[in-house]
mmCIF file of C-alpha atoms and ligand atoms in Angstrom:
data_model
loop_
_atom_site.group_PDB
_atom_site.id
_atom_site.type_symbol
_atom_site.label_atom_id
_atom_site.label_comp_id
_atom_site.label_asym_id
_atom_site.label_seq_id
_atom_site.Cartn_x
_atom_site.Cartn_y
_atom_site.Cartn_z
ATOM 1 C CA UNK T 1 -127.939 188.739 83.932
ATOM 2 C CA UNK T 2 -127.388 188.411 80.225
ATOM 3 C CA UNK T 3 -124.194 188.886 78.703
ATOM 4 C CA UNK T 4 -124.089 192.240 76.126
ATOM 5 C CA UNK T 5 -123.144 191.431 72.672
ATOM 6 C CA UNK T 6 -119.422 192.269 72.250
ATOM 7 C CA UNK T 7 -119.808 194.912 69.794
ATOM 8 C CA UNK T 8 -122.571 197.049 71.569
ATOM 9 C CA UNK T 9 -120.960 197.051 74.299
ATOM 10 C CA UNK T 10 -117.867 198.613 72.443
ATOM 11 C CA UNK T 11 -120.408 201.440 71.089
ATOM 12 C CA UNK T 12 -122.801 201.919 74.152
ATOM 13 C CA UNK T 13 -121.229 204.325 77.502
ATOM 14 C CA UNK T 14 -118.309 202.434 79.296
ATOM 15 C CA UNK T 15 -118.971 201.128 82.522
ATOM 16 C CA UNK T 16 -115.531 201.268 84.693
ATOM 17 C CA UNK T 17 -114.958 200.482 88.188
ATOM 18 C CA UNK T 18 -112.345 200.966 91.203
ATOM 19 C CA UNK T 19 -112.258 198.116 92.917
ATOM 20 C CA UNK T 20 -109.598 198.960 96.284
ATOM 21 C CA UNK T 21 -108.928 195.981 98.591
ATOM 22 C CA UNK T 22 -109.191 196.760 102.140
ATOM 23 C CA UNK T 23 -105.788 195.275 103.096
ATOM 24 C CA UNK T 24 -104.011 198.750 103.841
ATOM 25 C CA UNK T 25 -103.831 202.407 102.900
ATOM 26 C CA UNK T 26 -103.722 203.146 99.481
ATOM 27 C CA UNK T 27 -100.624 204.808 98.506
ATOM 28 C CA UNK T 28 -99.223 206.312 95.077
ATOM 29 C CA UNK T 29 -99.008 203.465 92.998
ATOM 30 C CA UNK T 30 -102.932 202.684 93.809
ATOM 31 C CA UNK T 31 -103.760 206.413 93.062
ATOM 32 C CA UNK T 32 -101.960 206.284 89.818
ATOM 33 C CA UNK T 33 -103.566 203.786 88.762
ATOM 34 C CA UNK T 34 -107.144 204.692 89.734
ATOM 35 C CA UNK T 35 -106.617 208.040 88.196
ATOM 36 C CA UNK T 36 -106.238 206.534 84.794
ATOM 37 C CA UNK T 37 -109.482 204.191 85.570
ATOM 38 C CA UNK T 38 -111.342 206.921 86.444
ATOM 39 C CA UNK T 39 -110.279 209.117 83.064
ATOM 40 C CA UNK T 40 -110.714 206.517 80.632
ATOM 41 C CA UNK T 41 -114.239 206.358 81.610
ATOM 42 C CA UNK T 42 -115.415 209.633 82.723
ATOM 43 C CA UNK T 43 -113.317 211.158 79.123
ATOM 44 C CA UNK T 44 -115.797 209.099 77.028
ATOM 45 C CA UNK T 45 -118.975 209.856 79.171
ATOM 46 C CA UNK T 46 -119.339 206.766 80.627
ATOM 47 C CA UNK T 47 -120.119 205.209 84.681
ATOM 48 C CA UNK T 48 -118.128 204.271 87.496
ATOM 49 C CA UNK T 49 -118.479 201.720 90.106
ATOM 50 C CA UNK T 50 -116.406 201.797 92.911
ATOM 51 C CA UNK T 51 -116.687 197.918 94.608
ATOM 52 C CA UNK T 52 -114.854 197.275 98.238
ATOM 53 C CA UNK T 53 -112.763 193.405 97.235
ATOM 54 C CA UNK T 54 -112.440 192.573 100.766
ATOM 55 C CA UNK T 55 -113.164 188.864 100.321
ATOM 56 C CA UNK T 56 -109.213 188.224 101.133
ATOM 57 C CA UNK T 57 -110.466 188.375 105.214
ATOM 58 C CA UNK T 58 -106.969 187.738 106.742
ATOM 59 C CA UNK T 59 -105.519 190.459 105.295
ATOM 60 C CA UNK T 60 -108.419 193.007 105.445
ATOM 61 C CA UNK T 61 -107.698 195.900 108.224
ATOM 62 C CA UNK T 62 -110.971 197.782 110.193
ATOM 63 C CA UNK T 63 -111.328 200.925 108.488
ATOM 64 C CA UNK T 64 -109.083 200.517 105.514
ATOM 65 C CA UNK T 65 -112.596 200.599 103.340
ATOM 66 C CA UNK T 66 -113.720 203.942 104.255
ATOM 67 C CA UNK T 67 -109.792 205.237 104.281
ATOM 68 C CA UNK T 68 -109.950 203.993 100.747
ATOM 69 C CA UNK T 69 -112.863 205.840 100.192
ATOM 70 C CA UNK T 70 -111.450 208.971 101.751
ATOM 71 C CA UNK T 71 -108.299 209.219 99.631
ATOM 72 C CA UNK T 72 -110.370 208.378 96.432
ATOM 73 C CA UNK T 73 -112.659 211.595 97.446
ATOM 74 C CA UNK T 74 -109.462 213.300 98.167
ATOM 75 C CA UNK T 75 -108.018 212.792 95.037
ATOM 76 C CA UNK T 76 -111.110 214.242 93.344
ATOM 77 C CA UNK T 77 -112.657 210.892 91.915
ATOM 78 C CA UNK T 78 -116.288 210.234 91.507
ATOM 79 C CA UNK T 79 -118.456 207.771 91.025
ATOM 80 C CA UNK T 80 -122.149 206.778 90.054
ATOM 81 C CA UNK T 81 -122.438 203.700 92.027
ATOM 82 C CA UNK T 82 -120.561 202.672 95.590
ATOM 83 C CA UNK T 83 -121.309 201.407 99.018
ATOM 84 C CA UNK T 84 -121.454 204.969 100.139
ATOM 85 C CA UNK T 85 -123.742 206.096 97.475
ATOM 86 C CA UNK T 86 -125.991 202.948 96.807
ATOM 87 C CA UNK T 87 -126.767 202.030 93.380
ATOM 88 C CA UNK T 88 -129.020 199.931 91.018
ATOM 89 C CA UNK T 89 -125.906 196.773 91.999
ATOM 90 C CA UNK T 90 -125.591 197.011 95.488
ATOM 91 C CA UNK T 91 -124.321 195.878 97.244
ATOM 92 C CA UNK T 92 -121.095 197.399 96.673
ATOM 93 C CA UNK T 93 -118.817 195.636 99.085
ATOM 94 C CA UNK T 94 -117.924 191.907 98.298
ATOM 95 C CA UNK T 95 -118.753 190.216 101.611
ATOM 96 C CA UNK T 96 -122.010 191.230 101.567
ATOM 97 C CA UNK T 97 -122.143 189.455 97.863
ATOM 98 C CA UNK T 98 -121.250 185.946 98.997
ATOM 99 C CA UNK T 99 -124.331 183.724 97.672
ATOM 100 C CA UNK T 100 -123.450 185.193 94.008
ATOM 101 C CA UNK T 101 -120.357 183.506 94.114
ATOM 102 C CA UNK T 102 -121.249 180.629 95.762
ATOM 103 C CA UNK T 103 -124.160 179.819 93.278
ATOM 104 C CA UNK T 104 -121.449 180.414 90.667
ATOM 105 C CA UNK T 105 -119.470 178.052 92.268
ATOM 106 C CA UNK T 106 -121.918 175.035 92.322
ATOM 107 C CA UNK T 107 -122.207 175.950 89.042
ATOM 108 C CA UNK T 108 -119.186 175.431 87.740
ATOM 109 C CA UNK T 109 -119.457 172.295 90.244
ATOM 110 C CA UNK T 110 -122.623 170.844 88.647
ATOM 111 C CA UNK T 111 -120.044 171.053 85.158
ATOM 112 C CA UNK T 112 -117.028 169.134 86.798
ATOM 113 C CA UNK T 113 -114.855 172.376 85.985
ATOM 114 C CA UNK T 114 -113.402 172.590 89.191
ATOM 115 C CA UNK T 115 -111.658 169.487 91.512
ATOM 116 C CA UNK T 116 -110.801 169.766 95.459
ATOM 117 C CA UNK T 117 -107.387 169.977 95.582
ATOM 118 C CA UNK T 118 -105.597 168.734 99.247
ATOM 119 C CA UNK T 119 -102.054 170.029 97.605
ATOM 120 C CA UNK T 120 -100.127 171.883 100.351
ATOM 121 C CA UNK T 121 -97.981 175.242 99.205
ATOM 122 C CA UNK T 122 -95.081 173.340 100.348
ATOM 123 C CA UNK T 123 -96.248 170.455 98.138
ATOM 124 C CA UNK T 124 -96.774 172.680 94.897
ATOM 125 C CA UNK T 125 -93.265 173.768 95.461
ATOM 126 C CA UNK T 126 -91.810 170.390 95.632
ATOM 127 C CA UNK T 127 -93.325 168.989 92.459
ATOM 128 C CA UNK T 128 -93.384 171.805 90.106
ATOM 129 C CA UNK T 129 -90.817 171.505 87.568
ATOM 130 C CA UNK T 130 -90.917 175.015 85.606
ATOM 131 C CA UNK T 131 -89.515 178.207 87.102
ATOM 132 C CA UNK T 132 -92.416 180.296 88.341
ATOM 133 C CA UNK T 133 -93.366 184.011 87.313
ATOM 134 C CA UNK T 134 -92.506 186.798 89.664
ATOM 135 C CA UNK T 135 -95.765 187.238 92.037
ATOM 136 C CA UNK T 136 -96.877 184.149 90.939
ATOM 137 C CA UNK T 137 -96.525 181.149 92.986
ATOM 138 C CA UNK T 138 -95.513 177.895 91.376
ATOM 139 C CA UNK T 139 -97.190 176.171 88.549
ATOM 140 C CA UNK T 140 -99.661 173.658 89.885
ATOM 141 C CA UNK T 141 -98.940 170.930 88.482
ATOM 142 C CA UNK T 142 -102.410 169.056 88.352
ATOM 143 C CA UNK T 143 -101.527 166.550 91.204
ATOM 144 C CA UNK T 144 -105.095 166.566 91.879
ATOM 145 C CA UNK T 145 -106.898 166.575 88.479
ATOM 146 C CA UNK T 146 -107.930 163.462 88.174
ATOM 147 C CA UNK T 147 -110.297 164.113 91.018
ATOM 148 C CA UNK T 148 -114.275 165.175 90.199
ATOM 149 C CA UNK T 149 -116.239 167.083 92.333
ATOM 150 C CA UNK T 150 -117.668 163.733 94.201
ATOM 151 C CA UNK T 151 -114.612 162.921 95.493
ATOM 152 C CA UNK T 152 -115.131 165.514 97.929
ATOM 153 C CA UNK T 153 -116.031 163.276 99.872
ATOM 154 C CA UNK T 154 -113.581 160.613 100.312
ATOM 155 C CA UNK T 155 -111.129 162.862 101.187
ATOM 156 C CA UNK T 156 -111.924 162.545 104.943
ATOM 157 C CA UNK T 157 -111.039 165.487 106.996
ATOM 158 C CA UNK T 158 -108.085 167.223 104.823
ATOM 159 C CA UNK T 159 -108.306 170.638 103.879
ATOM 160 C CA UNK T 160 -108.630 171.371 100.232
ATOM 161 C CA UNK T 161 -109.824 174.121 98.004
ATOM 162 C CA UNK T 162 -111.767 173.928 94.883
ATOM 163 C CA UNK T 163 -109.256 174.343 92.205
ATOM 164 C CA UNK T 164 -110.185 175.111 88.323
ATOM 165 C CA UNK T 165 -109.687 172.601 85.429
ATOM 166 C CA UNK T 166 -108.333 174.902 82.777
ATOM 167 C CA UNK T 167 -108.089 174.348 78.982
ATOM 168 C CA UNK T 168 -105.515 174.023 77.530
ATOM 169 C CA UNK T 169 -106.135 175.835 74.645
ATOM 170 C CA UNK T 170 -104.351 179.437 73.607
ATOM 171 C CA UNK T 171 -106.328 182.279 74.884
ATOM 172 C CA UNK T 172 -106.001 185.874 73.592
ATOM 173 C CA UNK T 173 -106.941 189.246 74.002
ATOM 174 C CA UNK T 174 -105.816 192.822 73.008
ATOM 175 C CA UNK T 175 -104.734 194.833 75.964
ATOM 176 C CA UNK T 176 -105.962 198.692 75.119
ATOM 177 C CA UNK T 177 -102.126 199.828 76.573
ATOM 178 C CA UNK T 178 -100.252 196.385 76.865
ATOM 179 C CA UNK T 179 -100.951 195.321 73.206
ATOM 180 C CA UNK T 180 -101.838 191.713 72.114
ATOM 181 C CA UNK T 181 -101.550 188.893 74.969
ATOM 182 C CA UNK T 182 -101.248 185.471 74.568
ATOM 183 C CA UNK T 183 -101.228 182.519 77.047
ATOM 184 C CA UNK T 184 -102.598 179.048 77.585
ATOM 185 C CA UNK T 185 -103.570 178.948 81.080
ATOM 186 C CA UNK T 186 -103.128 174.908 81.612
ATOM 187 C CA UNK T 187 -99.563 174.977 80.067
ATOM 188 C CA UNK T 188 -98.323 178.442 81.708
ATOM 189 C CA UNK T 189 -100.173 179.214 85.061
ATOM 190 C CA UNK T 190 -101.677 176.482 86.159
ATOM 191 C CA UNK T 191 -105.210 175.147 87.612
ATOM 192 C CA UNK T 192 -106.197 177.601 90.187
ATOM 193 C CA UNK T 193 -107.847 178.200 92.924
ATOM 194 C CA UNK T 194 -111.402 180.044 92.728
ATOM 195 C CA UNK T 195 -112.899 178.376 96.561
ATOM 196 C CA UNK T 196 -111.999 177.636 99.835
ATOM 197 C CA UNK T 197 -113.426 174.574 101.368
ATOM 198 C CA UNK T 198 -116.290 176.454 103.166
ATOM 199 C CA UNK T 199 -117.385 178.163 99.865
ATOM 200 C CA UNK T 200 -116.004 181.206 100.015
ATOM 201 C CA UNK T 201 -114.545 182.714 96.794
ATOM 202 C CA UNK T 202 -110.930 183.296 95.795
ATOM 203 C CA UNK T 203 -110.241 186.635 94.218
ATOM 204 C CA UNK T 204 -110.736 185.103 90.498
ATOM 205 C CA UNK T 205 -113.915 184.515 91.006
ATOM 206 C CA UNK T 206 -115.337 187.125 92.657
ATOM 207 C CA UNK T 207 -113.906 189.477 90.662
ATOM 208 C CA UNK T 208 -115.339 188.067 87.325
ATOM 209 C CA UNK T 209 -118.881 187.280 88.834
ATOM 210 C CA UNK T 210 -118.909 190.810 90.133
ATOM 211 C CA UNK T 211 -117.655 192.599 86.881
ATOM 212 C CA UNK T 212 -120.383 190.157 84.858
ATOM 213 C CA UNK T 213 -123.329 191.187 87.285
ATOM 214 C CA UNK T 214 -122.295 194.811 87.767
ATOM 215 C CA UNK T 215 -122.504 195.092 83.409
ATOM 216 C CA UNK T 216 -118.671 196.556 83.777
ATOM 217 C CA UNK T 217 -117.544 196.769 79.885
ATOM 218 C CA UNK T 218 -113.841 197.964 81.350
ATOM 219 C CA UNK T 219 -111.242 196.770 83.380
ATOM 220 C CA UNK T 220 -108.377 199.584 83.272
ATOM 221 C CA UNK T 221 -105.838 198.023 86.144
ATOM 222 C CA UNK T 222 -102.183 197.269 87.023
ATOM 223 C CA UNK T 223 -100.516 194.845 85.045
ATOM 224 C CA UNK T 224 -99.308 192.810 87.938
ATOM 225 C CA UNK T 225 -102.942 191.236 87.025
ATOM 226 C CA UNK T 226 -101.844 190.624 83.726
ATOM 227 C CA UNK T 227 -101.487 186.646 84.249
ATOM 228 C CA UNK T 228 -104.760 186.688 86.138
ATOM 229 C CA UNK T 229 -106.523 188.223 83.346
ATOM 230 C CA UNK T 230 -105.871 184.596 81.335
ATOM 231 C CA UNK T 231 -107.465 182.547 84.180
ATOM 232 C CA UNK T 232 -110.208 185.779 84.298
ATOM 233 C CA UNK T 233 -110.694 184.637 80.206
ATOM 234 C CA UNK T 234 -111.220 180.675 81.099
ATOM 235 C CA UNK T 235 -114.145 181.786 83.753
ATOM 236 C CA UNK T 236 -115.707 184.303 81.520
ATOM 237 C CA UNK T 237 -115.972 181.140 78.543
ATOM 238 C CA UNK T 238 -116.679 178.434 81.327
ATOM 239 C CA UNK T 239 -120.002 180.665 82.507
ATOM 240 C CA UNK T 240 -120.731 181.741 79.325
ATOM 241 C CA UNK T 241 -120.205 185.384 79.837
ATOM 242 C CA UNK T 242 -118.289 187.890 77.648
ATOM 243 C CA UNK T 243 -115.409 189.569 79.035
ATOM 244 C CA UNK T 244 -115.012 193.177 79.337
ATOM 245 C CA UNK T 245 -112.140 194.613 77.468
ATOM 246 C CA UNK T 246 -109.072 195.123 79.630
ATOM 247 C CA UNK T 247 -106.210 197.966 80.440
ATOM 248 C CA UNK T 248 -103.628 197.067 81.861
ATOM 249 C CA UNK T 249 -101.318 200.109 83.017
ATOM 250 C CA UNK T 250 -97.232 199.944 84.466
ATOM 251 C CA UNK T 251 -97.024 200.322 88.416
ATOM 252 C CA UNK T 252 -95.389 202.639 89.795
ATOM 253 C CA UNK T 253 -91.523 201.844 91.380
ATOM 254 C CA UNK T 254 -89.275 202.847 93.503
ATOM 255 C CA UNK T 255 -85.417 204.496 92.029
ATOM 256 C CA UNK T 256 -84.745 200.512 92.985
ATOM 257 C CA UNK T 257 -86.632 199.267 89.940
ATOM 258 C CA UNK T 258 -88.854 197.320 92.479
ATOM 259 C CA UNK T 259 -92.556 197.443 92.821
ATOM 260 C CA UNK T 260 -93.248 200.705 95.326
ATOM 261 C CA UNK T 261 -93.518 198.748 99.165
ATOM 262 C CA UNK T 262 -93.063 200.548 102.134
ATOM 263 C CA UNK T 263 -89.316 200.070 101.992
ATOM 264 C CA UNK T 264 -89.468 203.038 99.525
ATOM 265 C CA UNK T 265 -90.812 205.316 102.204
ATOM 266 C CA UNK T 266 -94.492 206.279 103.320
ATOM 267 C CA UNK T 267 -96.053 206.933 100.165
ATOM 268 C CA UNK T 268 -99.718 206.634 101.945
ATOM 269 C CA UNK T 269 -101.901 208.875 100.421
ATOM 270 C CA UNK T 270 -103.001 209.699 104.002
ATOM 271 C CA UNK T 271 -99.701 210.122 105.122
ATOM 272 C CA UNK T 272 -98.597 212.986 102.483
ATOM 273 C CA UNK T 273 -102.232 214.657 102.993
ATOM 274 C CA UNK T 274 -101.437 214.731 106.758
ATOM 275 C CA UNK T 275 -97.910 216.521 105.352
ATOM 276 C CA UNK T 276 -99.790 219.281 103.438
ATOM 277 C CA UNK T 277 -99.433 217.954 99.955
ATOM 278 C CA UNK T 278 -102.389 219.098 97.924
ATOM 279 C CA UNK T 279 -104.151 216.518 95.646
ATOM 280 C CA UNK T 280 -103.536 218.835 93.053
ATOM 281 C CA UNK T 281 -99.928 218.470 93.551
ATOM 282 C CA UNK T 282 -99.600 214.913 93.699
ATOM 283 C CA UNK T 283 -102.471 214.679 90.426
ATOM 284 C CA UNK T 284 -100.107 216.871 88.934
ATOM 285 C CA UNK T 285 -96.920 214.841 89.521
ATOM 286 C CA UNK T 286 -98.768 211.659 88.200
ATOM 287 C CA UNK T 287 -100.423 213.352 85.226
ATOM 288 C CA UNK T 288 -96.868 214.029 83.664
ATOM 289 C CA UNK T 289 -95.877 210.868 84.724
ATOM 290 C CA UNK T 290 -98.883 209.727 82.450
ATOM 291 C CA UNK T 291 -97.604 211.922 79.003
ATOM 292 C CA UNK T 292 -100.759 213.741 79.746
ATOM 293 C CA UNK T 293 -99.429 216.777 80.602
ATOM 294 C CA UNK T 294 -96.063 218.389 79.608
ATOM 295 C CA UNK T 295 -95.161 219.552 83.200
ATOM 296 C CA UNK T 296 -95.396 218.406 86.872
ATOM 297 C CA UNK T 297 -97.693 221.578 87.771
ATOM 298 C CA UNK T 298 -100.413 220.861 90.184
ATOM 299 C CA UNK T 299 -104.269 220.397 88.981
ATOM 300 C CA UNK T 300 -107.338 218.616 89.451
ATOM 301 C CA UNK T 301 -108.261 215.338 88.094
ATOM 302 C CA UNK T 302 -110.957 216.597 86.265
ATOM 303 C CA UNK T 303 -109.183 219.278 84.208
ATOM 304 C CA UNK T 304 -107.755 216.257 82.127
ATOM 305 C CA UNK T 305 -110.972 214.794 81.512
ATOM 306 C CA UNK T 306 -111.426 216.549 78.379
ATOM 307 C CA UNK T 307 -107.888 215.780 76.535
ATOM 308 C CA UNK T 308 -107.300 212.462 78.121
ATOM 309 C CA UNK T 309 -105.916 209.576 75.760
ATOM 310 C CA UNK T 310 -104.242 206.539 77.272
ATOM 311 C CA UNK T 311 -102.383 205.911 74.262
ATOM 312 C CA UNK T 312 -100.141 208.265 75.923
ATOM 313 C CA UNK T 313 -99.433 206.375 78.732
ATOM 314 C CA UNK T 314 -95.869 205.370 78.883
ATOM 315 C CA UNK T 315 -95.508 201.822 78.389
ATOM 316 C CA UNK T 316 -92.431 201.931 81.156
ATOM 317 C CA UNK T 317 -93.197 201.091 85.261
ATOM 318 C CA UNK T 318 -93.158 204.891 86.528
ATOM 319 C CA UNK T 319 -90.428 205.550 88.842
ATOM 320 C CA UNK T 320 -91.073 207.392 92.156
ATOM 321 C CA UNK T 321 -89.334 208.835 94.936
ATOM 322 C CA UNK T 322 -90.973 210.119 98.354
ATOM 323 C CA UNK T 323 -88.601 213.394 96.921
ATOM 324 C CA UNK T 324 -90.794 214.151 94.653
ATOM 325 C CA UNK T 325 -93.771 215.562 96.625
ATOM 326 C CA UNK T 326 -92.344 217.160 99.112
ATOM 327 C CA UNK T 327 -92.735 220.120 97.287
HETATM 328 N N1 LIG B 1 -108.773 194.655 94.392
HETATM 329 C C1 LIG B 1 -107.603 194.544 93.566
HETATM 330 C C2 LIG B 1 -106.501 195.430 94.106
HETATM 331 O O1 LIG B 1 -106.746 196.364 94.857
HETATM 332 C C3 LIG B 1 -107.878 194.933 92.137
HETATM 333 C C4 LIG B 1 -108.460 193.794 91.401
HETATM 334 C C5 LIG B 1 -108.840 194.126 89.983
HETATM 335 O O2 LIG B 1 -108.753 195.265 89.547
HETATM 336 O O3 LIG B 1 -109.257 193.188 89.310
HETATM 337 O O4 LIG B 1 -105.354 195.158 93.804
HETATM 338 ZN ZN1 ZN B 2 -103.751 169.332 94.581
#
């Protein structure tokens, strides 16, 4: 598909998506956060995808997609295209979209922009100098670089994965609720992944082949994915492809100040349905916690369609407590 001209796409509908990974129930930090995807784009008339990322097979539990798609319904979201719906992109669940990404990954082969890398985690860990970012692993530091892609085979029977040769160049962008970002992916993340050895995709690249096909114009998101947005940015220029413009909301804590985990409770969606709180109750709690409303009083999602702005969204991680819906 051709890439949109940056400034039509600005002025045409938005095209948003939910994109829930199969690796668990969703629970109030995921809800938040698809709320405010979902308003942003139904507020200004535009279309929703919701796409299953359940590439990451270890972690992926039986089920979890259609619980995911349960909780969303719960919550009162919509969408215009999804793997229970069908759609012009389908399909709508990223297993089933495997010879995308690997045709994007000879590509980027057939360019010499990505190397097989034999590096162990323990390995990483031993050589890299620089403190690492919360969440984020340790810095690769390009033991493997001076490979190219023939090499692949004189490495005999290792294991490897395809890693990315990054620029090192500044990259920026201007986050609708973070504000301006800047990074240079070589110097402060790394090469990364994007392949295992058998072809299939790491999340990076799925995620920006899918957003490219599916025409998405906005990423609205946690900003836990802030980092990967840079290395997002490098695969967007290596392919050619203009990126969508990007959100990036606070996640929601616990009173801890940590990122909400289970050791803050069961915050399951399914888990406080199964207690009798209503989704209008819990949208309620999460639109004040959005500045969107000036009270914790229970409605539906799509009462705030009409007055939504996420310039009020605070730019603080929203701190929960199980306490606060059991009402
Ligand atoms: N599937 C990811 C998650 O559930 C979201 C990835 C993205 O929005 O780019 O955390
Ligand atoms: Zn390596």
């Amino acid at each position: 598909m051709e890439s949109t001209p940056f400034d039509l796409r600005q002025t045409a509908r938005p095209i948003g998506r939910l994109a829930p990974s199969p690796t668990g129930a969703q629970h109030v930090g995921n809800a938040r956060t698809y709320l405010l995807a979902w308003w942003s784009i139904r507020s200004r008339g535009g279309r929703l995808i919701l796409r299953i990322e359940d590439i990451d097979s270890p972690r992926v539990k039986t089920g979890a997609a259609q619980q995911a798609i349960d909780d969303l319904r719960w919550l009162g979201l919509d969408w215009d295209e999804g793997p229970d719906i069908g759609g012009p992109n389908a399909s709508y669940v990223q297993t089933e979209r495997v010879d995308l990404y690997r045709d994007a990954l000879a590509q980027l082969q057939r360019d010499e922009r990505v190397y097989p890398c034999t590096c162990t985690r323990s390995d990483i860990e031993a050589a890299a100098s620089a403190p690492h970012v919360e969440h984020e692993g340790s810095l690769y530091p390009g033991t493997c670089a001076g490979r190219s892609v023939r090499d692949v085979n004189s490495i005999c029977d290792q294991p490897f994965a395809w890693r990315f040769r990054s620029n090192d160049r500044d990259l920026d962008f201007a986050d609708r609720v973070a504000g301006l970002q800047r990074a240079n992916v070589r110097r402060d993340l790394g090469d990364f992944v994007i392949g295992k050895m058998d072809g299939l995709p790491a999340y990076q690249l799925a995620v920006v082949c899918d957003d490219h096909a599916m025409g998405v114009t906005e990423v609205l998101r946690g900003d836990d994915l802030l980092p990967s947005t840079f290395r997002q940015l490098e695969l967007y220029a290596a392919f050619g492809w203009s990126p969508p413009t990007f959100a990036h909301v606070p996640l929601v804590i616990g009173p801890d100040g940590r990122r909400l985990a289970k050791r803050h409770g069961d915050t399951r969606l399914a888990t406080l349905r199964q207690q009798g709180v209503t989704a209008e109750e819990l949208v309620g709690l999460l639109a004040w916690s959005c500045g969107l409303r000036p009270t914790r009083e229970p409605v539906g999602a799509k009462a705030l369609i009409a007055d939504f702005d996420l310039c009020r969204v605070p730019r603080q991680p929203f701190v929960f407590s199980v306490g606060q819906v059991n009402f």
